[in-house]
């Protein structure tokens, strides 16, 4: 609450002779609090190209005791993540740009990777704590569609795969044609509304 104090000290002998000195006291913070994460086990979802963040808090009063540095202790898979030592932002290595690369690394359908993050203060002696971070790797919707169709082109053709591709193509084609026909109909009705009105009257007669 208060880091500086001052007071006067008097030294006096038996004859009554004395002197006075002013004393200044500075109270330094003792590093007695380790950094703490909100949760020891954290679940995150990471979109490729966008970092996720972990954060720890140190209750020591001043720097450097409350300054925190982050680092990756272990990761599965190894050499897949980078972390900003100052902010705690975690991101994929630059070469991991698509879900196709992710699948090639993990060899599993489940793209949930994990790592152990350490938060360490700069006090002396230094204190640290760790948290397990499970990250579900995904990508933006546009990227998913591209990856899906790129994946179809590289997969071996099977009866089920051919049928799925044909049905998907027909659905997309039907949607496109319906949209075009609807837009043309709306455009014609706006251009010549009187002719539509006359047609309605003739039908009523």
XYZ file of C-alpha atoms in Angstrom:
205
model
C 0.000 0.000 0.000
C 2.917 2.354 0.707
C 6.492 1.931 -0.459
C 8.313 4.941 1.102
C 8.578 6.133 4.687
C 10.692 8.709 6.517
C 11.272 9.581 10.160
C 13.830 11.244 12.471
C 16.197 9.498 14.876
C 17.732 11.206 17.910
C 20.901 9.967 19.624
C 21.632 11.511 23.026
C 24.354 10.826 25.635
C 24.238 11.143 29.436
C 25.386 14.768 29.301
C 22.494 15.763 27.128
C 24.463 16.144 23.934
C 22.612 14.814 20.933
C 22.262 14.768 17.197
C 19.328 14.130 14.898
C 19.253 12.289 11.580
C 16.485 11.826 9.061
C 15.924 8.261 7.864
C 14.328 7.326 4.537
C 12.973 3.790 4.092
C 12.030 2.234 0.758
C 10.009 -0.988 0.974
C 10.781 -3.332 -1.899
C 8.350 -5.947 -3.185
C 9.196 -9.522 -2.296
C 8.516 -12.062 -5.029
C 6.152 -14.314 -3.087
C 3.362 -14.915 -5.640
C 3.662 -17.335 -8.578
C 1.781 -16.605 -11.811
C -1.640 -18.266 -11.994
C -3.811 -19.307 -14.941
C -7.594 -19.102 -14.675
C -7.789 -22.828 -15.446
C -5.163 -25.552 -15.433
C -6.909 -27.285 -18.355
C -8.104 -25.035 -21.151
C -10.074 -25.740 -24.329
C -9.535 -23.489 -27.348
C -10.702 -23.433 -30.971
C -8.145 -22.103 -33.448
C -8.999 -20.982 -36.969
C -5.951 -21.418 -39.193
C -4.192 -18.068 -39.481
C -5.733 -16.678 -36.269
C -3.966 -16.977 -32.883
C -5.543 -17.983 -29.581
C -4.436 -16.512 -26.272
C -3.681 -17.783 -22.784
C -3.217 -15.444 -19.843
C -1.793 -15.743 -16.352
C -1.908 -13.210 -13.524
C 0.801 -12.459 -10.953
C -0.320 -10.693 -7.768
C 3.095 -9.292 -6.869
C 3.108 -5.520 -6.526
C 5.694 -4.367 -9.027
C 8.097 -5.184 -11.826
C 9.982 -7.411 -12.374
C 8.190 -9.712 -9.926
C 4.846 -9.410 -11.733
C 6.177 -9.486 -15.305
C 5.273 -12.794 -16.955
C 6.971 -14.661 -19.792
C 5.242 -17.497 -21.653
C 6.849 -20.547 -23.231
C 5.844 -23.941 -24.633
C 7.114 -26.830 -22.546
C 5.777 -29.749 -24.617
C 3.409 -30.091 -27.546
C 1.643 -32.895 -29.385
C 2.400 -32.882 -32.247
C 5.867 -31.470 -31.737
C 7.037 -28.324 -33.561
C 3.520 -27.237 -34.562
C 3.050 -24.093 -32.444
C 4.733 -20.791 -31.676
C 3.944 -18.597 -28.659
C 4.516 -14.902 -28.073
C 6.591 -14.745 -24.882
C 5.085 -11.400 -23.842
C 1.388 -11.713 -24.772
C 0.722 -15.467 -24.541
C -0.697 -15.619 -28.089
C -0.393 -19.096 -29.605
C -0.359 -19.684 -33.338
C 0.511 -22.417 -35.773
C 3.891 -22.592 -37.461
C 3.940 -20.583 -40.721
C 4.060 -23.705 -42.907
C 0.693 -24.958 -41.551
C -1.667 -23.048 -43.834
C -4.470 -25.515 -44.663
C -6.443 -28.351 -43.104
C -4.853 -30.671 -45.636
C -1.441 -30.025 -44.032
C -3.000 -30.512 -40.588
C -4.402 -33.909 -41.610
C -1.039 -34.928 -43.052
C 0.621 -34.143 -39.718
C -1.886 -35.742 -37.370
C -3.047 -38.697 -39.535
C -6.345 -38.588 -37.627
C -9.806 -37.187 -38.285
C -9.792 -35.524 -34.871
C -7.706 -32.348 -35.235
C -7.415 -31.574 -31.536
C -3.819 -30.848 -30.594
C -2.463 -30.134 -27.131
C 0.441 -28.338 -25.526
C 1.724 -27.437 -22.077
C 2.304 -23.704 -21.603
C 4.488 -22.305 -18.845
C 4.083 -18.845 -17.306
C 7.190 -17.645 -15.427
C 7.768 -14.342 -13.628
C 11.046 -12.394 -13.718
C 11.516 -12.169 -9.958
C 14.399 -13.577 -7.969
C 13.873 -16.319 -7.138
C 11.587 -16.904 -10.096
C 8.233 -18.707 -9.843
C 6.338 -20.506 -12.597
C 3.164 -22.440 -13.270
C 1.821 -24.470 -16.205
C -1.473 -25.117 -17.967
C -2.559 -27.775 -20.451
C -4.145 -26.216 -23.536
C -6.193 -28.395 -25.886
C -6.709 -26.714 -29.250
C -9.264 -27.790 -31.843
C -7.825 -26.851 -35.241
C -10.303 -25.664 -37.878
C -10.509 -23.169 -40.731
C -12.860 -20.527 -42.062
C -15.999 -21.707 -43.923
C -14.619 -20.636 -47.294
C -11.443 -22.592 -46.644
C -13.459 -25.655 -45.656
C -15.334 -25.648 -48.964
C -12.125 -25.323 -50.957
C -10.469 -28.081 -48.941
C -13.511 -30.321 -49.413
C -13.591 -30.028 -53.195
C -9.805 -30.233 -53.438
C -9.998 -33.363 -51.355
C -12.618 -34.866 -53.643
C -10.350 -34.405 -56.642
C -7.518 -36.266 -54.908
C -9.511 -39.165 -53.449
C -9.801 -42.473 -55.304
C -13.124 -42.811 -57.125
C -15.558 -45.183 -55.464
C -19.235 -45.842 -56.144
C -20.239 -43.958 -53.006
C -17.845 -41.106 -53.788
C -19.109 -40.779 -57.374
C -22.749 -40.780 -56.227
C -22.045 -38.199 -53.527
C -20.257 -35.942 -56.007
C -23.081 -36.212 -58.553
C -25.805 -35.488 -55.977
C -23.869 -32.513 -54.573
C -23.308 -31.115 -58.080
C -26.988 -31.522 -59.008
C -28.129 -29.740 -55.847
C -25.775 -26.818 -56.507
C -26.836 -26.678 -60.171
C -30.530 -26.663 -59.207
C -29.990 -23.834 -56.742
C -28.105 -21.774 -59.345
C -30.761 -22.285 -62.047
C -33.613 -21.486 -59.644
C -31.877 -18.312 -58.546
C -31.301 -17.186 -62.138
C -34.936 -17.863 -63.148
C -36.252 -16.038 -60.109
C -34.042 -12.993 -60.744
C -35.155 -12.860 -64.415
C -38.813 -13.079 -63.423
C -38.456 -10.268 -60.906
C -36.608 -8.145 -63.464
C -39.325 -8.631 -66.119
C -42.125 -7.789 -63.691
C -40.367 -4.544 -62.785
C -39.727 -3.574 -66.406
C -43.298 -4.179 -67.731
C -45.798 -4.230 -64.870
C -48.735 -3.078 -67.091
C -48.595 -6.143 -69.330
C -48.829 -8.384 -66.261
C -51.840 -6.407 -65.070
C -53.575 -6.769 -68.455
C -52.920 -10.529 -68.476
C -54.532 -10.870 -65.064
C -57.645 -8.965 -66.201
C -58.022 -11.132 -69.321
C -57.795 -14.287 -67.253
C -60.470 -13.001 -64.914
C -62.791 -12.336 -67.878
